[in-house]
mmCIF file of C-alpha atoms in Angstrom:
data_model
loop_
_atom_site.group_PDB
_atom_site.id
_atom_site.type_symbol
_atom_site.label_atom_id
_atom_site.label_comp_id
_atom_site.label_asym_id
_atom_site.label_seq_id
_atom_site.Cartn_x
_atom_site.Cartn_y
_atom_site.Cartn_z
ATOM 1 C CA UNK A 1 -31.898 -8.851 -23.168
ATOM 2 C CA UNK A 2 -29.509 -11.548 -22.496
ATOM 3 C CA UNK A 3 -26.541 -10.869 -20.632
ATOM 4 C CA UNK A 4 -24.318 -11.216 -23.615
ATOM 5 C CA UNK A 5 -26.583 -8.349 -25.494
ATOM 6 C CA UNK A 6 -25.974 -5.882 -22.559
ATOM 7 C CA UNK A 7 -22.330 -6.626 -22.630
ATOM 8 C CA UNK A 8 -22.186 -5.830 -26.407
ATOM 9 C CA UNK A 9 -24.468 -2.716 -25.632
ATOM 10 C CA UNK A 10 -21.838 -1.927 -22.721
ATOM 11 C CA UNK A 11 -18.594 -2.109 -25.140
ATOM 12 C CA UNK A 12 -20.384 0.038 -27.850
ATOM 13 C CA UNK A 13 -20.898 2.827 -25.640
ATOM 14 C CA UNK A 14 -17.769 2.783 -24.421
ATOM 15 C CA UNK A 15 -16.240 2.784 -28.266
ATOM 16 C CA UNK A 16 -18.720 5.340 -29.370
ATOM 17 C CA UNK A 17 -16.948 8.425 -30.701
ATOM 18 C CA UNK A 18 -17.696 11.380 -28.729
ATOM 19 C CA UNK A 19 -18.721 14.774 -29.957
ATOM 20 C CA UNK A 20 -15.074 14.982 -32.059
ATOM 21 C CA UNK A 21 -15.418 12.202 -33.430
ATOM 22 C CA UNK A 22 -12.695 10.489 -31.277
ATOM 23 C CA UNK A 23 -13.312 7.333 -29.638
ATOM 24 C CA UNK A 24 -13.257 7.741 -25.916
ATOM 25 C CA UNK A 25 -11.154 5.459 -23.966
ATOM 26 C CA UNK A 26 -12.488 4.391 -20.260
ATOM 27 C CA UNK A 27 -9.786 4.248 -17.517
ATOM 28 C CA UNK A 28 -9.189 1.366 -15.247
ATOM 29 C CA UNK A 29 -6.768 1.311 -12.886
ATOM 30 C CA UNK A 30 -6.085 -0.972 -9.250
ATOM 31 C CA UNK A 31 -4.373 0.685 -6.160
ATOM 32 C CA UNK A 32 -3.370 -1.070 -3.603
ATOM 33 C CA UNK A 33 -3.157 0.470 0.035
ATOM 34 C CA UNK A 34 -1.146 -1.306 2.846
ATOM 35 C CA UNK A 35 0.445 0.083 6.161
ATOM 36 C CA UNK A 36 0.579 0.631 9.793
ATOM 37 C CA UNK A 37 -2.719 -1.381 11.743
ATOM 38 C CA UNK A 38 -5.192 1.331 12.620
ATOM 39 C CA UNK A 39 -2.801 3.569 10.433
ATOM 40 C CA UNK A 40 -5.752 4.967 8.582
ATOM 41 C CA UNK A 41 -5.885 3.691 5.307
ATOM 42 C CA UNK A 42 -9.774 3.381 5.241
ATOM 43 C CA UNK A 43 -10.320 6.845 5.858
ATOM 44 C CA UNK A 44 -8.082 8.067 3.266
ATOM 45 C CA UNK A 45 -9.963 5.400 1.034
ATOM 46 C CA UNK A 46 -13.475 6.480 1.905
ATOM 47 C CA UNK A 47 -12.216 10.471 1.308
ATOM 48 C CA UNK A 48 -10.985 9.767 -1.923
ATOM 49 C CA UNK A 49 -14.234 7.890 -2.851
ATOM 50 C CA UNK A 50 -16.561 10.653 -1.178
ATOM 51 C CA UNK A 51 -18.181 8.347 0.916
ATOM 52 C CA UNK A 52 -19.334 9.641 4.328
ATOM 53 C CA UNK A 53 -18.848 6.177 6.440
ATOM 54 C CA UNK A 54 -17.167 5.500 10.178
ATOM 55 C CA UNK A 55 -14.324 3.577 9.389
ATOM 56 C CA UNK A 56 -14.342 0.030 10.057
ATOM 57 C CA UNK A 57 -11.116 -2.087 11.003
ATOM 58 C CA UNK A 58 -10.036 -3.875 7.509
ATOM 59 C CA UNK A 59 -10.435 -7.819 7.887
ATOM 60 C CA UNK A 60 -7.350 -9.747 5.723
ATOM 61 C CA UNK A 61 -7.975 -8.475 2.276
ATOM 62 C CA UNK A 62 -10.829 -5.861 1.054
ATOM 63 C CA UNK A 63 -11.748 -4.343 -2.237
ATOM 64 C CA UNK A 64 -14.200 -1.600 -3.061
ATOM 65 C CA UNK A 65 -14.623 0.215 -6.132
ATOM 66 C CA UNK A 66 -14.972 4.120 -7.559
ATOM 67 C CA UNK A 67 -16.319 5.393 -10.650
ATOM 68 C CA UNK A 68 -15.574 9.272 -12.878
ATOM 69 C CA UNK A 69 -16.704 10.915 -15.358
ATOM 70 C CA UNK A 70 -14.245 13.053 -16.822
ATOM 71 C CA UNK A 71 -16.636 14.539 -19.083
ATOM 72 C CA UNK A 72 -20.441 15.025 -18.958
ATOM 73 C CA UNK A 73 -21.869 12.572 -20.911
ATOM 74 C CA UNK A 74 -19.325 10.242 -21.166
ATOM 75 C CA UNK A 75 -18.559 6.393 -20.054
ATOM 76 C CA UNK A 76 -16.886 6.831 -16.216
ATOM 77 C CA UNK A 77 -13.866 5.617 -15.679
ATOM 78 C CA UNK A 78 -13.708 2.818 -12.974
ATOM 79 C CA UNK A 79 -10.902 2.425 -10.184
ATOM 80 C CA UNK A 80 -10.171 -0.574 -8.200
ATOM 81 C CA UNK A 81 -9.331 0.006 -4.658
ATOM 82 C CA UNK A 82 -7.992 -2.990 -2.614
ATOM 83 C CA UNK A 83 -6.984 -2.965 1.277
ATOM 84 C CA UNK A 84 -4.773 -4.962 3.342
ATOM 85 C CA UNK A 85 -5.115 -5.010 6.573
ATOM 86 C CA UNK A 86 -3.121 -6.388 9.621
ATOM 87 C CA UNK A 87 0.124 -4.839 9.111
ATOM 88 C CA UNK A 88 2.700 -6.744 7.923
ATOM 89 C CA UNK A 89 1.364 -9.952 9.347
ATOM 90 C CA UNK A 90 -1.041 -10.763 6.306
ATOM 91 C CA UNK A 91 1.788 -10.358 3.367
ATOM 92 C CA UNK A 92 1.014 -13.567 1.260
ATOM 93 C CA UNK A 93 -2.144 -11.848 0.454
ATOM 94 C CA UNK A 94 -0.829 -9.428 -1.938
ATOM 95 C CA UNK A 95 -0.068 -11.779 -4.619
ATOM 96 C CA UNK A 96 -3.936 -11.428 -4.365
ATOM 97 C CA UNK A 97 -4.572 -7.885 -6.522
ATOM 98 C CA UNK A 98 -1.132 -7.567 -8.582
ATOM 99 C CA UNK A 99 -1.597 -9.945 -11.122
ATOM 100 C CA UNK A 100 0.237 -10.264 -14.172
ATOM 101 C CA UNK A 101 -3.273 -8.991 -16.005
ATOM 102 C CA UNK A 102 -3.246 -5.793 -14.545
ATOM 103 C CA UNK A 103 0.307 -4.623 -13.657
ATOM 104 C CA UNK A 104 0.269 -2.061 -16.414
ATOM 105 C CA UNK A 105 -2.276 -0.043 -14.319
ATOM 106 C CA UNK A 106 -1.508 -1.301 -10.477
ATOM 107 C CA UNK A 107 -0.229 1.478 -8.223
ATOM 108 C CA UNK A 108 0.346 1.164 -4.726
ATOM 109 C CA UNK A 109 0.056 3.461 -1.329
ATOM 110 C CA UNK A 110 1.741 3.309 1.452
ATOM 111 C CA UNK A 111 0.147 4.406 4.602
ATOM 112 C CA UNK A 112 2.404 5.147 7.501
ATOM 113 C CA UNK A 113 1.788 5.868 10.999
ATOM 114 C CA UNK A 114 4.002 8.779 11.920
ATOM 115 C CA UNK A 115 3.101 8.523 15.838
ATOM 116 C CA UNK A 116 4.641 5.192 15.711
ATOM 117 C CA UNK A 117 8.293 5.976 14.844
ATOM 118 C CA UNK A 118 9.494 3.284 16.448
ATOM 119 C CA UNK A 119 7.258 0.947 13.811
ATOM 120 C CA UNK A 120 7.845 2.698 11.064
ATOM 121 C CA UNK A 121 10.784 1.639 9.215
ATOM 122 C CA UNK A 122 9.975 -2.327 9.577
ATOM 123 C CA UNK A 123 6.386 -1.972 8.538
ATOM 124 C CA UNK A 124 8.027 -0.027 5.340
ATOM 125 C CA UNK A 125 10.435 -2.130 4.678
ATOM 126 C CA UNK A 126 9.037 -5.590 4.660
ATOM 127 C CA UNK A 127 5.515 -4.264 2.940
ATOM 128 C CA UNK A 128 7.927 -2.735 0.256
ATOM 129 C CA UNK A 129 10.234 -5.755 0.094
ATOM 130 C CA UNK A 130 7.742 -8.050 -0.439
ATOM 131 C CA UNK A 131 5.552 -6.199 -2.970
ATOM 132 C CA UNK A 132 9.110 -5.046 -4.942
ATOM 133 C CA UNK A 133 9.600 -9.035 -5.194
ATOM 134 C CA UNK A 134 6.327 -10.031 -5.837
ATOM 135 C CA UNK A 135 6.185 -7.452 -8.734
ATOM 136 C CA UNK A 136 9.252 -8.378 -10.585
ATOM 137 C CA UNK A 137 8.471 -11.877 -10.835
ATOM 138 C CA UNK A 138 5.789 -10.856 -12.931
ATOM 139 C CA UNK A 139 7.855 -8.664 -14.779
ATOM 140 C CA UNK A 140 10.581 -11.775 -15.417
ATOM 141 C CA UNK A 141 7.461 -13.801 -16.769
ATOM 142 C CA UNK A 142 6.308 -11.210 -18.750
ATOM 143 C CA UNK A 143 9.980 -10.567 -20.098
ATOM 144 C CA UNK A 144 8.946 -14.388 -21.923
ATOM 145 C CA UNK A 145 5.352 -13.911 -23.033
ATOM 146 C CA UNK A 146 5.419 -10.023 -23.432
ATOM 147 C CA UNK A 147 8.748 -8.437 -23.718
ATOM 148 C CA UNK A 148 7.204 -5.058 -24.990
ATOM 149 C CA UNK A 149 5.005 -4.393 -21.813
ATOM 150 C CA UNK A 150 7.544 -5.434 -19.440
ATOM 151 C CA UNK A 151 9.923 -2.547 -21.078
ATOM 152 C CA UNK A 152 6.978 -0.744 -21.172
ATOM 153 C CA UNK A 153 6.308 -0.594 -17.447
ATOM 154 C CA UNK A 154 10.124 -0.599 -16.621
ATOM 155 C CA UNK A 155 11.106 2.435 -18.457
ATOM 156 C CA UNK A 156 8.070 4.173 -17.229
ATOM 157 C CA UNK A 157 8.724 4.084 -13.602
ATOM 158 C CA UNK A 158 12.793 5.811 -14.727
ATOM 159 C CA UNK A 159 10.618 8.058 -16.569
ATOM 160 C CA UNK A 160 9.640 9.880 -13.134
ATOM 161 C CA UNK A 161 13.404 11.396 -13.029
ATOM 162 C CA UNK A 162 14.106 13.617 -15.384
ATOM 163 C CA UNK A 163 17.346 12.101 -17.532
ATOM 164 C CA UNK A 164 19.608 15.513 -16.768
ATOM 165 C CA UNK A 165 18.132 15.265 -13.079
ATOM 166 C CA UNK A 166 21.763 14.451 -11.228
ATOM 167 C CA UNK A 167 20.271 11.602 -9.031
ATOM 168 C CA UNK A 168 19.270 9.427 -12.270
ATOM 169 C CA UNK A 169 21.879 6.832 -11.680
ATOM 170 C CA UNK A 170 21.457 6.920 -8.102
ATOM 171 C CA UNK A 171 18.002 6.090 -7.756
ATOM 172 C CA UNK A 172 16.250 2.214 -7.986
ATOM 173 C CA UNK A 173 12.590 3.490 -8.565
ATOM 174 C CA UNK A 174 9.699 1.182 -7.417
ATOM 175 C CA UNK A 175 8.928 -1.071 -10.124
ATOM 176 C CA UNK A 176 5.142 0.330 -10.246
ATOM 177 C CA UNK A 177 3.908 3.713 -9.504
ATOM 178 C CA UNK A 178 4.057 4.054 -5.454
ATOM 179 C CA UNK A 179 2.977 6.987 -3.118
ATOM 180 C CA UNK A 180 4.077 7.162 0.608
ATOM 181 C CA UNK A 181 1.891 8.549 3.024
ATOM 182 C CA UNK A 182 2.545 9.729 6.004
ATOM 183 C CA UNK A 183 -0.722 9.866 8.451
ATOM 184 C CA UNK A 184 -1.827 11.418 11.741
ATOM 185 C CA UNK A 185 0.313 14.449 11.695
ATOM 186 C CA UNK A 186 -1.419 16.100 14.193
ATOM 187 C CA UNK A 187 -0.247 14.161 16.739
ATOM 188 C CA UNK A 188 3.678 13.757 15.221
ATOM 189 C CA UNK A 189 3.421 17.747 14.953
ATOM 190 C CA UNK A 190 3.671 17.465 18.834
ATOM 191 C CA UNK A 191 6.946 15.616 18.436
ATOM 192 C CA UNK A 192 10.503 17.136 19.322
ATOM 193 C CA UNK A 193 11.419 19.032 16.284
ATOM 194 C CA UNK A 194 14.997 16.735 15.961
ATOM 195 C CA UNK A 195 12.625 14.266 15.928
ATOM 196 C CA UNK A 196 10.287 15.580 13.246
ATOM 197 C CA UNK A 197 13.541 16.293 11.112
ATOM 198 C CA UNK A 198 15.083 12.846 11.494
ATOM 199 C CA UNK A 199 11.667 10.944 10.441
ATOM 200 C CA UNK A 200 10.760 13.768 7.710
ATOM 201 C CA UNK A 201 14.313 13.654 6.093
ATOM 202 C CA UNK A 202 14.439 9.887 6.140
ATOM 203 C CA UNK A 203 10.772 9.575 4.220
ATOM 204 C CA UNK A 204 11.848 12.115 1.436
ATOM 205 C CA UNK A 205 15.226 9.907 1.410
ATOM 206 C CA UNK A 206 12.594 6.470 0.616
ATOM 207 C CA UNK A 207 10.400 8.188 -1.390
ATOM 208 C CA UNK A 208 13.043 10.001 -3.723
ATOM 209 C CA UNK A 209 15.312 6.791 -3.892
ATOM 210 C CA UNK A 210 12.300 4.718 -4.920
ATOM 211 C CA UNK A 211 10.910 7.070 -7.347
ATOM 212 C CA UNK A 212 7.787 7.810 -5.143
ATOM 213 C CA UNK A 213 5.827 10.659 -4.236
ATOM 214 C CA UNK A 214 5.280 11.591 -0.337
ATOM 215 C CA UNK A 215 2.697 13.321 1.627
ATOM 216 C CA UNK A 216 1.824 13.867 5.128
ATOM 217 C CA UNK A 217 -1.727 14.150 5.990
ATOM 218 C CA UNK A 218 -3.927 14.014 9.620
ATOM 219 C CA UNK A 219 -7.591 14.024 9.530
ATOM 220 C CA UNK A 220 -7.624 17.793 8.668
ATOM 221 C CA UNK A 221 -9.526 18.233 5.373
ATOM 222 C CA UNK A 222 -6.726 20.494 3.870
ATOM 223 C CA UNK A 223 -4.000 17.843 3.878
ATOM 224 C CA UNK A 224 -7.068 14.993 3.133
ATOM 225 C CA UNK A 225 -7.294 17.128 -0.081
ATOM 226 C CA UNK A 226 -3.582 16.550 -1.198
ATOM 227 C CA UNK A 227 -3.395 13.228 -0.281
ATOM 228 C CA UNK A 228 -6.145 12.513 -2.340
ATOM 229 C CA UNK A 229 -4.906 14.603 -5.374
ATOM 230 C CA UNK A 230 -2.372 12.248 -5.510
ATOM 231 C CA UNK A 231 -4.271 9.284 -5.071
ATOM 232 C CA UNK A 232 -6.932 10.724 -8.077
ATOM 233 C CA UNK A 233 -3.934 10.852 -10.347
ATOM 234 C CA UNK A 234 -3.309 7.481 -9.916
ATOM 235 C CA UNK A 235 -6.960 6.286 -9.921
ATOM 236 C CA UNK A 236 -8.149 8.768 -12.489
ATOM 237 C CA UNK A 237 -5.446 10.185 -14.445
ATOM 238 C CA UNK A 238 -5.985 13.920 -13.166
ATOM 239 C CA UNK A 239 -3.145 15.821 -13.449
ATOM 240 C CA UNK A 240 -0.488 16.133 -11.209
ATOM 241 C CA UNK A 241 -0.348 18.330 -8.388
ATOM 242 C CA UNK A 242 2.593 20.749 -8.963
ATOM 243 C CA UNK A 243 2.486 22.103 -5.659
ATOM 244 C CA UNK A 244 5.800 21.479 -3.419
ATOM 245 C CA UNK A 245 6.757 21.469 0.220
ATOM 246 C CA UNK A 246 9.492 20.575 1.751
ATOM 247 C CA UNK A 247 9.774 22.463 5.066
ATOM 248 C CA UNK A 248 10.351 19.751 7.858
ATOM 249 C CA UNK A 249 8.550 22.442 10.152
ATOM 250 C CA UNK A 250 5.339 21.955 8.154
ATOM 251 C CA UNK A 251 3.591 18.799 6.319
ATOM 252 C CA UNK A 252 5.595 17.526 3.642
ATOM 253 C CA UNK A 253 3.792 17.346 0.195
ATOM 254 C CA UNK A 254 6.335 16.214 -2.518
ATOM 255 C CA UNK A 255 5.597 14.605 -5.796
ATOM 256 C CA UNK A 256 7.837 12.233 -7.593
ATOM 257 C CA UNK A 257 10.557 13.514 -9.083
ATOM 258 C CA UNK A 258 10.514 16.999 -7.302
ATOM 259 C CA UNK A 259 13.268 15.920 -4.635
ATOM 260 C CA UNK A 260 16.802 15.137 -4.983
ATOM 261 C CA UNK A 261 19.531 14.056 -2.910
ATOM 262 C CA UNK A 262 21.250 17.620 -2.306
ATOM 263 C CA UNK A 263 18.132 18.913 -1.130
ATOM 264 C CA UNK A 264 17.473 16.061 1.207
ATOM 265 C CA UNK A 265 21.357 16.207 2.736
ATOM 266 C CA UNK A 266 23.183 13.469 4.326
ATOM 267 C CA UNK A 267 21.641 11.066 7.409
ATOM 268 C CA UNK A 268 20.771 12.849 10.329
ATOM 269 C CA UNK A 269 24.216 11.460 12.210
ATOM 270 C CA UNK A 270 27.803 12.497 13.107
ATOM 271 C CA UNK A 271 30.772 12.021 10.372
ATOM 272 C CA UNK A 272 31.930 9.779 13.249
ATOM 273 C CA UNK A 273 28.697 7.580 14.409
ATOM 274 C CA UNK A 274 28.570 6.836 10.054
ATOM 275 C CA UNK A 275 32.111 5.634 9.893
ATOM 276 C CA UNK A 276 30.941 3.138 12.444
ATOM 277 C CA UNK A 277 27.659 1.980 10.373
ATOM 278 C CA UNK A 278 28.980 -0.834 7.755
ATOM 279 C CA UNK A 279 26.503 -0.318 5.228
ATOM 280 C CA UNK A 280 26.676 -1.604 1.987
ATOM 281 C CA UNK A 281 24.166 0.433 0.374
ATOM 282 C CA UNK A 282 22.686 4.439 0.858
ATOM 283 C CA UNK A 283 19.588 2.875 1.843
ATOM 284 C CA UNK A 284 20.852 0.583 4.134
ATOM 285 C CA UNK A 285 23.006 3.528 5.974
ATOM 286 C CA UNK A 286 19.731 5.451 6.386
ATOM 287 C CA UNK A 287 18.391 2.669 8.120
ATOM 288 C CA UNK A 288 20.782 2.562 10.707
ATOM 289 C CA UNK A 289 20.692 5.917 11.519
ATOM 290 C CA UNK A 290 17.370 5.822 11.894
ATOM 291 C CA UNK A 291 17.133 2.872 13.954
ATOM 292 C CA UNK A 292 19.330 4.107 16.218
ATOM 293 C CA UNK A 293 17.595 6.708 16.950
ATOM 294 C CA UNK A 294 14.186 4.638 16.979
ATOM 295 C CA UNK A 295 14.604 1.062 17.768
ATOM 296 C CA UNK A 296 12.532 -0.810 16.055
ATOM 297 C CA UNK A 297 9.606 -2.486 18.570
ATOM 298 C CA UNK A 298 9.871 -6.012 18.680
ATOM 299 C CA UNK A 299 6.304 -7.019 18.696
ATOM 300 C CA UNK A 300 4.368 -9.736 16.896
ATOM 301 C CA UNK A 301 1.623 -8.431 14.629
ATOM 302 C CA UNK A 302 -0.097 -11.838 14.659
ATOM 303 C CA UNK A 303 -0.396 -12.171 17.983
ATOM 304 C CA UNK A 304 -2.724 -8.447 17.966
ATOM 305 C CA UNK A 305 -4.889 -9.868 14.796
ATOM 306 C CA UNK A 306 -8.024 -10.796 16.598
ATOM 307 C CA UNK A 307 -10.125 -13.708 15.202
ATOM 308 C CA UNK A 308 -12.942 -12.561 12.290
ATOM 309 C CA UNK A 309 -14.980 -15.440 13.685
ATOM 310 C CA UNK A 310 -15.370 -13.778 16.758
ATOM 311 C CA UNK A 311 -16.545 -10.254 15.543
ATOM 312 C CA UNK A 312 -19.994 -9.164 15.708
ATOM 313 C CA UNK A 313 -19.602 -7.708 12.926
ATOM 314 C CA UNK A 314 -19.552 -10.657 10.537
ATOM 315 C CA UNK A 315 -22.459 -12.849 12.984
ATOM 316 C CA UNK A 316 -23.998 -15.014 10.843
ATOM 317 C CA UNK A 317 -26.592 -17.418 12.810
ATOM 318 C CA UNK A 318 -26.697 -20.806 10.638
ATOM 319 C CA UNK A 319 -22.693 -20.485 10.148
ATOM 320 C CA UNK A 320 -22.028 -19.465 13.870
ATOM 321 C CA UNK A 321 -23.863 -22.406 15.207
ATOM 322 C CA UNK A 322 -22.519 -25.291 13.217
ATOM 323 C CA UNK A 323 -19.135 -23.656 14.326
ATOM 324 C CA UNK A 324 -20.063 -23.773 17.656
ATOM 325 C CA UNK A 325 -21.241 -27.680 17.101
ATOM 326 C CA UNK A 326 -18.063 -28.092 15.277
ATOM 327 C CA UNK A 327 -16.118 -27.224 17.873
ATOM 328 C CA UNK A 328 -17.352 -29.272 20.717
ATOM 329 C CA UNK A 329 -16.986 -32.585 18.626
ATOM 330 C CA UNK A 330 -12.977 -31.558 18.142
ATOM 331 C CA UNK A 331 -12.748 -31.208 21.910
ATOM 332 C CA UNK A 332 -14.894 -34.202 22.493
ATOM 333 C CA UNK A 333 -12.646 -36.007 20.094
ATOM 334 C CA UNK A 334 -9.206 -34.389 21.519
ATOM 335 C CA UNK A 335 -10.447 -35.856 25.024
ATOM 336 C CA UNK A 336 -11.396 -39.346 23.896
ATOM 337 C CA UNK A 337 -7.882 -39.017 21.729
ATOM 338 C CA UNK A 338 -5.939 -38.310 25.123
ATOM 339 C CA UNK A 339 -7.727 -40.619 26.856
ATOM 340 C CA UNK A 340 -7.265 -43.403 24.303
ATOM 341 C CA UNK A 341 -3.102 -42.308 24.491
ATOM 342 C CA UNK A 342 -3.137 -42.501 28.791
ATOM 343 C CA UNK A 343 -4.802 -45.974 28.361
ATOM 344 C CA UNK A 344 -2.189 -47.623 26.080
ATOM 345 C CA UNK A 345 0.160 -50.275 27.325
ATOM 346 C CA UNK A 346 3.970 -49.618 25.955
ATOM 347 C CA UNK A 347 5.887 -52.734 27.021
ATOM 348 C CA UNK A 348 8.623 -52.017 28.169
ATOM 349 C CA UNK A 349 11.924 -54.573 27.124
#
């Protein structure tokens, strides 16, 4: 068979009718996970996938790919899984997965350390910021060449609030579906419990305002298992979890649309210390609250990104040596260059 007869063989099984006579339609979606370095992103990856592997630290950009069934004897569906590693020091490269082919079924996940307070709200911010832009210019193109999807995928996202739900006007939900997760809560259990309350209260804040559901999970398999039964309803199409928890005293495990701003209550601060905060927006105010109470670290994420080149774990011998042979003629040359520089005579008039 020629390549072109098994992809004809390959789109007829996937538009045969199934035993009611309905054609079956195979699900493909892309997620997108991004976070904290080290915040572990590839763990919750490799649980969702099944895949008993030691995690390995994510170089740039990686993608890796899972496959259902949701019936016996029927085509699997496929999901896309893409990883960004390095923080927030590697953002250019998520133009990368969210294309303008594929937005209608791109979903991101947010992984965030919560033993890192002090991290936490840049790493959110600029991650989200960046994606929220890089989405919508899509969206304005596609406003040109596809007006119908671009509604489409707009009016889904305001779909996750209920229209009666008294926080619809509030609200400026992520433009594609988005889940926040909140890792290693074993060790933030250990926290002071006014901190706990001031980090927990300020994710539901995020994740309600953006339209986002949030979860806090730790390498115990019971919270694994809801982290990932959100993640399968965004790979997979499972059904939502209607499960709900929002006890700052225990993991939080909220699904879009479940929280509102009542619940939540107002930033963790005096009437006083807010009438000092000039903020122009609710999520701005939130911000400086909870900045104040964890400065942000002022620490360069490139400077921490160690060089691929020099990892054993990507050794390649033919490659490594004409690097090696490489870089001896550009110091050889850089020498004679200096050299040639010392030896010239300026005059001087």
């Amino acid at each position: 068979d020629t390549l072109w007869d098994l992809a004809l063989a390959e789109v007829e099984k996937r538009e045969k009718p199934d035993d009611d006579g309905k054609r079956v339609e195979v699900w493909e979606k892309s997620v997108l996970f991004m976070g904290n370095k080290s915040g572990g992103k590839t763990t919750i990856i490799l649980r969702c996938l099944e895949r008993e592997e030691v995690p390995k630290p994510t170089l740039a950009l990686e993608y890796t790919f899972g496959r259902r069934a949701r019936r016996h004897n029927t085509p699997k569906d496929i999901a896309h899984f893409w990883e960004l590693g390095g923080g927030t020091s590697l953002l250019e490269l998520i133009r990368i997965p969210i294309t303008s082919n594929n937005i209608r079924s791109f979903a991101v996940v947010l992984v965030l350390d919560l033993s890192k307070p002090n991290e936490l709200w840049t790493t959110m911010e600029k991650l989200l910021q960046v994606t929220k832009n890089h989405v919508n210019k899509i969206l304005t193109k596609l406003e040109k060449t596809n007006p119908e999807v671009a509604t489409e995928i707009k009016q889904r996202m305001r779909n996750n609030l209920q229209r009666d739900h008294p926080d619809y006007e509030l609200v400026d939900p992520f433009p594609i579906p988005l889940v926040i997760i909140g890792s290693k809560y074993d060790i933030f259990h250990e926290f002071d419990s006014e901190m706990r309350k001031i980090i927990s209260k300020t994710l539901r804040f995020v994740s309600h305002y953006y339209g986002a559901s949030l979860v806090f999970t730790s390498k115990s398999e019971a919270l694994l298992l809801k982290a990932r039964a959100l993640i399968n309803h965004l790979a997979f199409g499972y059904d939502k979890s209607k499960s709900l928890s929002v006890d700052h005293s225990k993991p939080l495990f909220i699904p879009a649309g479940l929280d509102s701003l009542s619940q939540i209550g107002p930033p963790p601060a005096s009437d006083s210390d807010i009438a000092k905060m000039h903020a122009n927006t609710p999520l701005e105010l939130w911000k400086k609250v909870f900045e104040k109470t964890f400065p942000p670290k002022s620490s360069c994420d490139l400077r921490d990104t160690k060089d691929p080149a020099q990892d054993l774990q990507y050794a390649e011998y033919e490659v490594d040596v004409m690097r090696a042979q490489k870089n001896q003629e550009l110091e050889q040359y850089k020498r004679n260059a200096s050299k040639s520089w010392k030896e010239m005579d300026f005059d001087s008039d």
